[in-house]
Amino acid sequence: MTITEVSEKLGIPQDTLRYYERIGLIPRVNRNKNGIRDYTEEDCKWVEFIKCMRSAGLPIEILIEYVALFQQGDETIEARKELFIEQRKQLITRIEDMKKTLERLDYKIAVYEQAIVKKEKELRRPEH
Amino acid sequence: MTITEVSEKLGIPQDTLRYYERIGLIPRVNRNKNGIRDYTEEDCKWVEFIKCMRSAGLPIEILIEYVALFQQGDETIEARKELFIEQRKQLITRIEDMKKTLERLDYKIAVYEQAIVKKEKELRRPEH
DNA sequence: ACTTGACTTGGAGTTAACTCCAGGCTTTAT
DNA sequence: ATAAAGCCTGGAGTTAACTCCAAGTCAAGT
């Protein structure tokens, strides 16, 4: 697969794909004889995985660390597990925070709704 | 309340409090005769509200817009409600994304756990 | 042979959201 | 009266995460 195809398939700009590879956020992609990237299915899965993790706010720094550990082989399985456990913990906290904010937004919206309804009632009874 | 007290109470740096005020993310705080900020209970509530919204990822730009609408009075109630509805929508999407990522992390952790258990078993039966 | 278009690299520029700092003004303690 | 502490302002600096760009290569079409 060419970079254009991967970019379109996953909705990630080409510059971002190159950037991710450059900083080690995904393993190095093979080039053809002309030095042009040729993404394997495996490469695509990496990109998609990183996209998912990034969308949930996992920092690039941590993900780079994960990729580095992965590339060191089986010796680092324990370390990778620990890394994910820590990130899961933080993710749960963030989700909880966001749920609280969501409730607060819901409440605000309800209050404004009330205010609007009240205003309309007053308009419909202009004698008071 | 002094800025130091608010900063400590809400765990927000003084520079950030001043920055928020400067850019209109919270309404202007009154000063005493020497030009020193004197936060009311109301001011604190604003700061705390903004802190909550920011922690859920609502962009500063949007929140500035909200504060501006708020300061224009009752005419903007409808607009403020719409603003919140839009932000709620986006927040729900983000939470859903994060939940998916969480599941994926859980799965990865489980897989690594399996791998570790398997490795340990092999160690305990070195004859095979 | 020449142009076009997709791709390459290394490096500079951008954006959001802070964070830090210099220079200056009061009040309070010594 | 002098030093220290706390606050002020405007503006510069920082960080994360891209995003853009210039200059160059190569293959395919005219």
CSV table of C-alpha atoms (C1' of nucleotides) in Angstrom, one decimal:
chain,number,residue,atom,x,y,z
A,1,MET,CA,0.0,0.0,0.0
A,2,THR,CA,1.2,3.5,-0.8
A,3,ILE,CA,1.1,6.3,1.7
A,4,THR,CA,-1.7,8.0,-0.2
A,5,GLU,CA,-3.9,4.9,0.2
A,6,VAL,CA,-3.1,4.5,3.9
A,7,SER,CA,-3.7,8.2,4.5
A,8,GLU,CA,-7.1,8.0,2.8
A,9,LYS,CA,-8.1,4.6,4.4
A,10,LEU,CA,-7.4,5.8,7.9
A,11,GLY,CA,-8.1,9.5,7.5
A,12,ILE,CA,-4.6,10.6,8.6
A,13,PRO,CA,-2.6,13.2,6.7
A,14,GLN,CA,0.5,11.9,4.9
A,15,ASP,CA,2.7,14.3,6.8
A,16,THR,CA,1.3,12.9,10.1
A,17,LEU,CA,2.1,9.3,8.9
A,18,ARG,CA,5.6,10.3,8.1
A,19,TYR,CA,5.9,12.2,11.4
A,20,TYR,CA,4.7,9.2,13.4
A,21,GLU,CA,7.3,7.0,11.7
A,22,ARG,CA,10.1,9.5,12.1
A,23,ILE,CA,9.6,9.8,15.9
A,24,GLY,CA,9.2,6.0,16.4
A,25,LEU,CA,5.5,6.1,17.1
A,26,ILE,CA,5.1,3.3,14.6
A,27,PRO,CA,7.8,0.8,13.5
A,28,ARG,CA,9.8,1.7,10.4
A,29,VAL,CA,7.9,1.0,7.2
A,30,ASN,CA,9.7,-0.8,4.4
A,31,ARG,CA,10.6,1.1,1.2
A,32,ASN,CA,10.8,-0.2,-2.3
A,33,LYS,CA,13.9,0.1,-4.5
A,34,ASN,CA,13.2,3.8,-5.0
A,35,GLY,CA,12.9,4.5,-1.3
A,36,ILE,CA,9.1,4.8,-1.4
A,37,ARG,CA,7.1,3.5,1.5
A,38,ASP,CA,5.2,0.3,1.0
A,39,TYR,CA,2.8,-0.3,3.9
A,40,THR,CA,2.0,-3.9,4.8
A,41,GLU,CA,-1.2,-4.9,6.5
A,42,GLU,CA,0.8,-5.1,9.7
A,43,ASP,CA,1.9,-1.5,9.3
A,44,CYS,CA,-1.7,-0.4,8.8
A,45,LYS,CA,-2.7,-2.1,12.0
A,46,TRP,CA,0.0,-0.2,13.8
A,47,VAL,CA,-1.2,3.1,12.5
A,48,GLU,CA,-4.8,2.3,13.3
A,49,PHE,CA,-3.8,1.2,16.8
A,50,ILE,CA,-1.9,4.4,17.4
A,51,LYS,CA,-4.8,6.5,16.0
A,52,CYS,CA,-7.1,4.9,18.5
A,53,MET,CA,-4.8,5.4,21.4
A,54,ARG,CA,-4.1,9.0,20.5
A,55,SER,CA,-7.8,9.7,20.1
A,56,ALA,CA,-8.3,8.7,23.7
A,57,GLY,CA,-5.5,11.1,24.8
A,58,LEU,CA,-2.6,8.7,25.4
A,59,PRO,CA,0.5,10.8,25.1
A,60,ILE,CA,2.8,10.3,22.2
A,61,GLU,CA,5.8,9.9,24.5
A,62,ILE,CA,4.2,6.9,26.2
A,63,LEU,CA,3.3,5.3,22.9
A,64,ILE,CA,6.8,5.7,21.6
A,65,GLU,CA,8.0,3.9,24.7
A,66,TYR,CA,5.6,1.1,24.0
A,67,VAL,CA,6.7,0.7,20.5
A,68,ALA,CA,10.3,0.7,21.6
A,69,LEU,CA,9.6,-2.1,24.2
A,70,PHE,CA,7.7,-4.0,21.6
A,71,GLN,CA,10.7,-4.0,19.3
A,72,GLN,CA,12.9,-5.3,22.0
A,73,GLY,CA,11.0,-8.6,21.9
A,74,ASP,CA,9.6,-11.0,24.5
A,75,GLU,CA,11.7,-9.8,27.3
A,76,THR,CA,9.6,-6.7,27.6
A,77,ILE,CA,6.1,-8.3,27.8
A,78,GLU,CA,5.9,-7.6,31.5
A,79,ALA,CA,6.9,-4.0,31.0
A,80,ARG,CA,4.4,-3.5,28.2
A,81,LYS,CA,1.7,-4.9,30.4
A,82,GLU,CA,2.5,-2.5,33.2
A,83,LEU,CA,2.6,0.4,30.8
A,84,PHE,CA,-0.9,-0.4,29.6
A,85,ILE,CA,-2.2,-0.9,33.2
A,86,GLU,CA,-1.0,2.5,34.1
A,87,GLN,CA,-2.6,4.0,31.0
A,88,ARG,CA,-5.8,2.2,31.6
A,89,LYS,CA,-5.9,3.7,35.1
A,90,GLN,CA,-5.4,7.2,33.8
A,91,LEU,CA,-8.0,6.6,31.1
A,92,ILE,CA,-10.6,5.5,33.6
A,93,THR,CA,-10.0,8.6,35.6
A,94,ARG,CA,-10.4,10.8,32.6
A,95,ILE,CA,-13.6,9.1,31.6
A,96,GLU,CA,-15.0,9.6,35.0
A,97,ASP,CA,-14.1,13.3,34.9
A,98,MET,CA,-15.7,13.6,31.6
A,99,LYS,CA,-18.9,11.9,32.8
A,100,LYS,CA,-19.1,14.4,35.6
A,101,THR,CA,-18.7,17.3,33.2
A,102,LEU,CA,-21.3,15.8,31.0
A,103,GLU,CA,-23.8,15.7,33.9
A,104,ARG,CA,-23.0,19.3,34.6
A,105,LEU,CA,-23.6,20.2,31.0
A,106,ASP,CA,-26.9,18.3,31.1
A,107,TYR,CA,-27.9,20.2,34.1
A,108,LYS,CA,-27.0,23.6,32.6
A,109,ILE,CA,-29.0,22.8,29.5
A,110,ALA,CA,-32.0,21.8,31.5
A,111,VAL,CA,-31.8,25.1,33.5
A,112,TYR,CA,-31.6,27.1,30.3
A,113,GLU,CA,-34.5,25.1,28.8
A,114,GLN,CA,-36.6,26.0,31.9
A,115,ALA,CA,-35.7,29.6,31.5
A,116,ILE,CA,-36.7,29.6,27.8
A,117,VAL,CA,-40.0,27.9,28.5
A,118,LYS,CA,-40.8,30.4,31.3
A,119,LYS,CA,-40.0,33.3,29.0
A,120,GLU,CA,-42.3,31.9,26.3
A,121,LYS,CA,-45.1,31.5,28.8
A,122,GLU,CA,-44.8,35.2,29.8
A,123,LEU,CA,-44.9,36.1,26.1
A,124,ARG,CA,-48.2,34.2,25.7
A,125,ARG,CA,-49.8,36.0,28.7
A,126,PRO,CA,-48.7,39.6,28.1
A,127,GLU,CA,-51.5,40.8,30.5
A,128,HIS,CA,-49.3,39.8,33.6
B,1,MET,CA,-10.3,36.0,48.7
B,2,THR,CA,-6.8,36.6,47.5
B,3,ILE,CA,-5.3,35.0,44.4
B,4,THR,CA,-3.1,32.9,46.5
B,5,GLU,CA,-6.1,31.5,48.4
B,6,VAL,CA,-8.0,30.7,45.2
B,7,SER,CA,-5.0,29.2,43.6
B,8,GLU,CA,-4.5,26.8,46.6
B,9,LYS,CA,-8.2,26.1,47.0
B,10,LEU,CA,-8.7,25.1,43.4
B,11,GLY,CA,-5.2,23.8,42.6
B,12,ILE,CA,-4.7,26.2,39.7
B,13,PRO,CA,-1.5,28.3,39.4
B,14,GLN,CA,-1.8,32.0,39.9
B,15,ASP,CA,-0.4,32.7,36.5
B,16,THR,CA,-3.2,30.5,35.0
B,17,LEU,CA,-5.8,32.4,37.0
B,18,ARG,CA,-4.5,35.7,35.7
B,19,TYR,CA,-4.3,34.3,32.2
B,20,TYR,CA,-7.9,33.0,32.3
B,21,GLU,CA,-9.1,36.4,33.3
B,22,ARG,CA,-6.9,38.2,30.7
B,23,ILE,CA,-8.4,36.3,27.8
B,24,GLY,CA,-12.0,36.5,29.1
B,25,LEU,CA,-12.3,32.9,30.2
B,26,ILE,CA,-13.8,34.1,33.4
B,27,PRO,CA,-15.4,37.5,34.0
B,28,ARG,CA,-13.2,40.3,35.3
B,29,VAL,CA,-12.4,40.0,39.0
B,30,ASN,CA,-12.8,43.2,41.2
B,31,ARG,CA,-9.6,44.8,42.6
B,32,ASN,CA,-9.2,46.6,45.9
B,33,LYS,CA,-7.9,50.2,46.1
B,34,ASN,CA,-4.4,49.0,45.4
B,35,GLY,CA,-5.4,47.1,42.2
B,36,ILE,CA,-5.1,43.7,43.9
B,37,ARG,CA,-7.7,41.0,42.9
B,38,ASP,CA,-10.4,40.2,45.5
B,39,TYR,CA,-12.2,37.1,44.4
B,40,THR,CA,-15.9,36.8,45.4
B,41,GLU,CA,-17.6,33.5,46.0
B,42,GLU,CA,-19.1,34.0,42.5
B,43,ASP,CA,-15.7,34.4,41.0
B,44,CYS,CA,-14.6,31.1,42.6
B,45,LYS,CA,-17.5,29.3,41.1
B,46,TRP,CA,-16.6,30.6,37.7
B,47,VAL,CA,-13.1,29.4,38.0
B,48,GLU,CA,-14.2,26.0,39.3
B,49,PHE,CA,-16.7,25.7,36.4
B,50,ILE,CA,-14.0,26.5,33.9
B,51,LYS,CA,-11.6,24.1,35.5
B,52,CYS,CA,-14.2,21.3,35.2
B,53,MET,CA,-15.0,22.1,31.5
B,54,ARG,CA,-11.4,22.4,30.6
B,55,SER,CA,-10.6,19.1,32.3
B,56,ALA,CA,-13.1,17.4,30.0
B,57,GLY,CA,-11.4,19.0,27.0
B,58,LEU,CA,-13.8,21.8,26.0
B,59,PRO,CA,-11.7,24.3,24.1
B,60,ILE,CA,-10.9,27.6,25.6
B,61,GLU,CA,-12.2,29.4,22.6
B,62,ILE,CA,-15.7,28.0,23.1
B,63,LEU,CA,-15.7,28.8,26.8
B,64,ILE,CA,-14.6,32.4,26.0
B,65,GLU,CA,-17.6,32.6,23.7
B,66,TYR,CA,-19.9,31.3,26.5
B,67,VAL,CA,-18.6,33.8,29.0
B,68,ALA,CA,-19.1,36.6,26.4
B,69,LEU,CA,-22.7,35.5,25.8
B,70,PHE,CA,-23.3,35.3,29.5
B,71,GLN,CA,-22.2,38.8,30.0
B,72,GLN,CA,-24.6,40.0,27.3
B,73,GLY,CA,-27.5,39.1,29.5
B,74,ASP,CA,-30.8,37.3,29.0
B,75,GLU,CA,-31.0,37.8,25.3
B,76,THR,CA,-28.4,35.1,24.8
B,77,ILE,CA,-29.9,32.3,26.8
B,78,GLU,CA,-31.0,30.4,23.7
B,79,ALA,CA,-27.5,30.8,22.2
B,80,ARG,CA,-25.9,29.6,25.4
B,81,LYS,CA,-28.1,26.6,25.5
B,82,GLU,CA,-27.3,25.7,21.8
B,83,LEU,CA,-23.6,26.1,22.6
B,84,PHE,CA,-23.8,23.7,25.5
B,85,ILE,CA,-25.9,21.2,23.4
B,86,GLU,CA,-23.2,21.2,20.8
B,87,GLN,CA,-20.5,20.7,23.4
B,88,ARG,CA,-22.5,17.9,25.0
B,89,LYS,CA,-22.7,16.1,21.7
B,90,GLN,CA,-19.0,16.3,21.2
B,91,LEU,CA,-18.3,15.2,24.7
B,92,ILE,CA,-20.5,12.2,24.3
B,93,THR,CA,-18.6,11.2,21.2
B,94,ARG,CA,-15.3,11.6,23.0
B,95,ILE,CA,-16.4,9.5,25.9
B,96,GLU,CA,-17.6,6.8,23.5
B,97,ASP,CA,-14.2,6.9,21.8
B,98,MET,CA,-12.4,6.6,25.1
B,99,LYS,CA,-14.5,3.7,26.2
B,100,LYS,CA,-13.6,1.8,23.0
B,101,THR,CA,-9.9,2.5,23.6
B,102,LEU,CA,-10.4,1.3,27.2
B,103,GLU,CA,-11.8,-2.0,26.0
B,104,ARG,CA,-8.9,-2.3,23.6
B,105,LEU,CA,-6.4,-1.7,26.4
B,106,ASP,CA,-8.2,-4.2,28.6
B,107,TYR,CA,-7.9,-6.8,25.8
B,108,LYS,CA,-4.2,-6.1,25.3
B,109,ILE,CA,-3.6,-6.4,29.0
B,110,ALA,CA,-5.4,-9.7,29.1
B,111,VAL,CA,-3.4,-11.0,26.2
B,112,TYR,CA,-0.1,-10.0,27.9
B,113,GLU,CA,-1.3,-11.6,31.1
B,114,GLN,CA,-1.9,-14.9,29.2
B,115,ALA,CA,1.6,-14.7,27.7
B,116,ILE,CA,3.2,-14.2,31.1
B,117,VAL,CA,1.3,-17.0,32.7
B,118,LYS,CA,2.3,-19.3,29.8
B,119,LYS,CA,5.9,-18.3,30.2
B,120,GLU,CA,5.8,-19.1,33.9
B,121,LYS,CA,4.3,-22.5,33.3
B,122,GLU,CA,7.2,-23.3,30.9
B,123,LEU,CA,9.7,-22.2,33.5
B,124,ARG,CA,8.1,-24.5,36.1
B,125,ARG,CA,8.3,-27.5,33.8
B,126,PRO,CA,11.8,-27.1,32.3
B,127,GLU,CA,11.8,-30.8,31.1
B,128,HIS,CA,9.5,-30.0,28.2
C,1,DA,C1',13.5,14.9,-24.3
C,2,DC,C1',10.4,17.0,-21.3
C,3,DT,C1',6.8,17.7,-18.2
C,4,DT,C1',3.8,16.0,-14.7
C,5,DG,C1',2.8,14.0,-10.4
C,6,DA,C1',3.6,11.1,-6.5
C,7,DC,C1',6.9,10.4,-3.4
C,8,DT,C1',11.3,11.4,-0.5
C,9,DT,C1',14.0,14.0,3.4
C,10,DG,C1',15.3,17.4,6.9
C,11,DG,C1',14.0,21.3,8.9
C,12,DA,C1',11.1,25.3,9.8
C,13,DG,C1',6.5,27.1,11.2
C,14,DT,C1',2.0,26.8,13.6
C,15,DT,C1',-1.5,26.3,17.3
C,16,DA,C1',-3.4,25.8,21.9
C,17,DA,C1',-2.7,26.4,26.3
C,18,DC,C1',-0.2,27.6,29.4
C,19,DT,C1',4.1,29.3,32.2
C,20,DC,C1',7.7,32.3,33.2
C,21,DC,C1',9.8,36.7,33.9
C,22,DA,C1',11.3,41.6,34.4
C,23,DG,C1',10.2,45.7,36.3
C,24,DG,C1',7.3,48.1,39.4
C,25,DC,C1',4.1,49.1,43.4
C,26,DT,C1',2.3,48.5,48.3
C,27,DT,C1',2.1,46.8,52.9
C,28,DT,C1',4.3,44.6,56.8
C,29,DA,C1',8.1,43.2,59.7
C,30,DT,C1',12.9,44.5,61.6
D,1,DA,C1',14.2,53.3,56.8
D,2,DT,C1',15.1,49.3,54.7
D,3,DA,C1',14.2,44.7,53.4
D,4,DA,C1',11.0,41.1,52.3
D,5,DA,C1',6.6,39.4,50.7
D,6,DG,C1',2.7,39.5,47.8
D,7,DC,C1',0.7,41.3,44.1
D,8,DC,C1',0.4,43.9,39.6
D,9,DT,C1',1.1,44.2,34.1
D,10,DG,C1',2.6,43.3,29.5
D,11,DG,C1',5.2,40.4,27.0
D,12,DA,C1',8.4,36.6,26.0
D,13,DG,C1',9.2,31.6,26.3
D,14,DT,C1',7.7,26.7,26.4
D,15,DT,C1',5.5,22.3,25.3
D,16,DA,C1',3.0,18.8,22.6
D,17,DA,C1',1.6,17.6,18.4
D,18,DC,C1',1.4,18.3,14.4
D,19,DT,C1',1.7,20.8,9.6
D,20,DC,C1',4.0,22.9,6.0
D,21,DC,C1',7.7,23.6,2.8
D,22,DA,C1',11.8,23.5,-0.3
D,23,DA,C1',14.7,20.9,-2.8
D,24,DG,C1',15.3,16.6,-4.9
D,25,DT,C1',14.3,11.7,-7.1
D,26,DC,C1',12.0,8.7,-10.1
D,27,DA,C1',8.5,6.7,-13.4
D,28,DA,C1',5.1,7.4,-16.7
D,29,DG,C1',2.8,9.9,-20.2
D,30,DT,C1',3.2,13.2,-24.6
